[in-house]
PDB file of C-alpha atoms in Angstrom:
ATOM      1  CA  UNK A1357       0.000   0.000   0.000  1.00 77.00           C
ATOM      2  CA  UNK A1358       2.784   2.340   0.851  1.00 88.00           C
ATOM      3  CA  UNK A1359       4.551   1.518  -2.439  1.00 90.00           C
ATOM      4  CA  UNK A1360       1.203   2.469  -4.365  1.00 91.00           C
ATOM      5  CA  UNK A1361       0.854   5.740  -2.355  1.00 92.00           C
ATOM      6  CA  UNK A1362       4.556   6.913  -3.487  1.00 94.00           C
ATOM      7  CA  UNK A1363       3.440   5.803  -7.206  1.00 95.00           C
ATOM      8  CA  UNK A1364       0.241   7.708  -6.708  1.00 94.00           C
ATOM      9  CA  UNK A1365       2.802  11.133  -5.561  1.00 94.00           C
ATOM     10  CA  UNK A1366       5.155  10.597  -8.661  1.00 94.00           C
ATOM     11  CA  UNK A1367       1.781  10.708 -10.953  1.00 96.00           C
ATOM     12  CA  UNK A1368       0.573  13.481  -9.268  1.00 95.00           C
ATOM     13  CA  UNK A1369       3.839  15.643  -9.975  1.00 94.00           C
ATOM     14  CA  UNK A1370       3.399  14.925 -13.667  1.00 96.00           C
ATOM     15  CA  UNK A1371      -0.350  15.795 -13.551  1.00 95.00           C
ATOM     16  CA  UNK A1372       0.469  19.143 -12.371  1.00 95.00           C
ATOM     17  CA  UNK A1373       3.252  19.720 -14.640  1.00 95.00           C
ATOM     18  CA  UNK A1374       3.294  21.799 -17.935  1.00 94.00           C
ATOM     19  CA  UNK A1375       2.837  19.079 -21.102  1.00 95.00           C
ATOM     20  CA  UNK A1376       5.825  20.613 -23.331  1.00 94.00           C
ATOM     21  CA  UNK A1377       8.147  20.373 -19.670  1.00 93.00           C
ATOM     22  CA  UNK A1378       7.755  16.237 -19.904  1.00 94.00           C
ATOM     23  CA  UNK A1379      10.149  15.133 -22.513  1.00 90.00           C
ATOM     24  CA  UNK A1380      13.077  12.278 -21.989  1.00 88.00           C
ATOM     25  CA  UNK A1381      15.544  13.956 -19.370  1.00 88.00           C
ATOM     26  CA  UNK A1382      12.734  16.101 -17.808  1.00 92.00           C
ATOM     27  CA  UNK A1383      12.068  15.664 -13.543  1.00 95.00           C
ATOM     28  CA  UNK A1384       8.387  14.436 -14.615  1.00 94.00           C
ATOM     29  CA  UNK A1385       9.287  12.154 -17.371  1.00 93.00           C
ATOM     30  CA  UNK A1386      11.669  10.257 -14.746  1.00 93.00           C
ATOM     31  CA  UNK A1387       9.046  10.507 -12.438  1.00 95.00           C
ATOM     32  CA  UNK A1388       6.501   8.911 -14.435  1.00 95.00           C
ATOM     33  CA  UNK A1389       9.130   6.443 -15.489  1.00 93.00           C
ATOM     34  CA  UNK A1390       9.759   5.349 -12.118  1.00 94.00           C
ATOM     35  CA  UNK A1391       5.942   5.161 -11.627  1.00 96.00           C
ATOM     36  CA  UNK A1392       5.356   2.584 -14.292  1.00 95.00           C
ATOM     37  CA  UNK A1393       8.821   0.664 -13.512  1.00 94.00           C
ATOM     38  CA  UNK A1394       7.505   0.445  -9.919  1.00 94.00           C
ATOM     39  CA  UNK A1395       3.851  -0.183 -10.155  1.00 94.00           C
ATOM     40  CA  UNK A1396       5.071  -3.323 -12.696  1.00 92.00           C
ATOM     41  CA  UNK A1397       6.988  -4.481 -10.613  1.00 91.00           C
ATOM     42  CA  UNK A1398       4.631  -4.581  -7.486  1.00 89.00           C
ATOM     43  CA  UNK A1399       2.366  -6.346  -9.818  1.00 88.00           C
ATOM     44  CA  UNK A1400       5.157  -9.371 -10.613  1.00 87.00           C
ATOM     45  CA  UNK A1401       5.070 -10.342  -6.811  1.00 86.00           C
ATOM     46  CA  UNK A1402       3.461 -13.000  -5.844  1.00 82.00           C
ATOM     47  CA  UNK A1403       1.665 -11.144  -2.982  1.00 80.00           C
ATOM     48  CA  UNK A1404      -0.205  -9.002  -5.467  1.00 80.00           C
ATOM     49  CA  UNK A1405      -2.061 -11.651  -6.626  1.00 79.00           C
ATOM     50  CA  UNK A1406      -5.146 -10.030  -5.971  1.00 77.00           C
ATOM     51  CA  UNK A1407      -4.673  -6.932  -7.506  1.00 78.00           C
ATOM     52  CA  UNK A1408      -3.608  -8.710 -10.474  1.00 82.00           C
ATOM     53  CA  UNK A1409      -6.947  -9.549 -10.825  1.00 87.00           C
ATOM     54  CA  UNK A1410      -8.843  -6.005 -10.992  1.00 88.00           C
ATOM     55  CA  UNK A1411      -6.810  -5.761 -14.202  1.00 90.00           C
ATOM     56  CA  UNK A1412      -8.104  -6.163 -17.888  1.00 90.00           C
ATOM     57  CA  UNK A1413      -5.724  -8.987 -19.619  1.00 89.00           C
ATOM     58  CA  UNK A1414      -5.439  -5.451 -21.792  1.00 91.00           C
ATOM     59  CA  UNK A1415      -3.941  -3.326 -19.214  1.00 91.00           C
ATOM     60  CA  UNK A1416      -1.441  -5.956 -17.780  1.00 89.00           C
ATOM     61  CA  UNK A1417       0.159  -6.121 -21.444  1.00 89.00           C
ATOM     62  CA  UNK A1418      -0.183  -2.316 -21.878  1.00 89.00           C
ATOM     63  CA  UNK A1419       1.737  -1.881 -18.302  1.00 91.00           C
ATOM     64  CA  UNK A1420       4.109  -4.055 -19.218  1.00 89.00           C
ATOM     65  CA  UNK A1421       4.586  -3.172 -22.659  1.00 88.00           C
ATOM     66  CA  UNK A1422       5.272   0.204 -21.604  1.00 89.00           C
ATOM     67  CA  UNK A1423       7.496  -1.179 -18.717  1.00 90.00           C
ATOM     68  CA  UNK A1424       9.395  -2.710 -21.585  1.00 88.00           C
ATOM     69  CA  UNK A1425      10.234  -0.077 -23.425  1.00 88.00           C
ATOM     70  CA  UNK A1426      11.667   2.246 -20.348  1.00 87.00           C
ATOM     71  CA  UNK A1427      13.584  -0.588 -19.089  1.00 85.00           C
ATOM     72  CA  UNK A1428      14.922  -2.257 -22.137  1.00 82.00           C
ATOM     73  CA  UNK A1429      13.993  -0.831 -25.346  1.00 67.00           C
ATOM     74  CA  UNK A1430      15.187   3.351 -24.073  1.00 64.00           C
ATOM     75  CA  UNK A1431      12.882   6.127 -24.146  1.00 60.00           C
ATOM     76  CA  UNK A1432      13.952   6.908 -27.983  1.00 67.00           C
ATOM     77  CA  UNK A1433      11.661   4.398 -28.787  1.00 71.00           C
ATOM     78  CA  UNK A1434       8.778   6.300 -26.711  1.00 80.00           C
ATOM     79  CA  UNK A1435       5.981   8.039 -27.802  1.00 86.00           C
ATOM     80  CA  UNK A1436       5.690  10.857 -25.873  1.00 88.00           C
ATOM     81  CA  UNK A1437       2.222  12.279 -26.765  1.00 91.00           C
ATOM     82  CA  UNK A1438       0.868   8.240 -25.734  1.00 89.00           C
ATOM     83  CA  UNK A1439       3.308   8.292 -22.760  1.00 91.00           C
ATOM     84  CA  UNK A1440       1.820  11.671 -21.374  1.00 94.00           C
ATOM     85  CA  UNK A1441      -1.657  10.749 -21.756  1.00 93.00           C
ATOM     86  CA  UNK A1442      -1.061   7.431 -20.189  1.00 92.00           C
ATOM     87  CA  UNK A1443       0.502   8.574 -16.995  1.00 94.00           C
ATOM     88  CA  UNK A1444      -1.688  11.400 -16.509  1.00 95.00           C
ATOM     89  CA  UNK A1445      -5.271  10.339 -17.660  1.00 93.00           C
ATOM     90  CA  UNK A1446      -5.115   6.396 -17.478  1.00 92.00           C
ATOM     91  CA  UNK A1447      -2.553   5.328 -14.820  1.00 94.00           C
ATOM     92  CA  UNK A1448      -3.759   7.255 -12.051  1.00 94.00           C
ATOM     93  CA  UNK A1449      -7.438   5.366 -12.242  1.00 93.00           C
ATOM     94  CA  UNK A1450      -5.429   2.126 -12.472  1.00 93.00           C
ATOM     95  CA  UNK A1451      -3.453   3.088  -8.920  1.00 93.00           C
ATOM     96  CA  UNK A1452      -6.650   4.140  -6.907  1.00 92.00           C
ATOM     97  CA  UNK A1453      -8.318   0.580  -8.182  1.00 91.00           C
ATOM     98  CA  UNK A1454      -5.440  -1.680  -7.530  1.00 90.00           C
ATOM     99  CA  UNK A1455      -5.132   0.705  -4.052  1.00 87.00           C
ATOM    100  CA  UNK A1456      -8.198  -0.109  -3.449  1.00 87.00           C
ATOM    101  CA  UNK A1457      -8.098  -4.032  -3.992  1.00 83.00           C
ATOM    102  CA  UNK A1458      -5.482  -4.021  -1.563  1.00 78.00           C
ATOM    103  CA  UNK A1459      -7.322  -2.193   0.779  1.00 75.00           C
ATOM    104  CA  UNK A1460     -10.684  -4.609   0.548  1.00 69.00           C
ATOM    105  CA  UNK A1461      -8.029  -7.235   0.795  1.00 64.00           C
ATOM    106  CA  UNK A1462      -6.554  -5.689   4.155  1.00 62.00           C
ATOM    107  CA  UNK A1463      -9.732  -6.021   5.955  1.00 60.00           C
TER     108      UNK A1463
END
């Protein structure tokens, strides 16, 4: 839960930052890199097994896609416009549900 809340933060910074500011390099852009690194990875353990499952078969490949290319494939290969939109309209959605599977779970 604590690892979602800091995930939640970075997303946050890049929602309230200026759109032609995020670009590879950028505070935000490595902020919303770390976001999506992170929130894959707490998604891989075994203990998030049930917040695996509030996710569409669509958005686990699309996190991990995405995951893919910061880790492995560089940022040239990034499109930025998709990237922006993603971390600032879609992934925040896709924190509060999976913070609030884990939550549900809790009690």
């Amino acid at each position: 839960m604590a690892e979602l809340a800091k995930i939640d933060q970075r997303l946050e910074r890049v929602r309230q930052s200026d759109r032609n500011d995020f670009r590879d390099g950028s505070p935000t852009y490595d902020s919303a890199s770390i976001a999506v690194v992170r929130l894959a990875g707490i998604l891989e353990r075994s203990e998030s097994a049930r917040a695996r499952e509030v996710l569409t078969e669509e958005e686990s490949r699309g996190l991990q896609t995405i995951r893919k290319i910061i880790s492995h494939g560089g940022n040239a290969d990034m499109n930025d416009e998709v990237f922006w939109s993603t971390v600032t309209t879609y992934l925040p959605g896709l924190v509060r549900r999976l913070r609030d599977a884990v939550t549900d779970e809790s009690r």
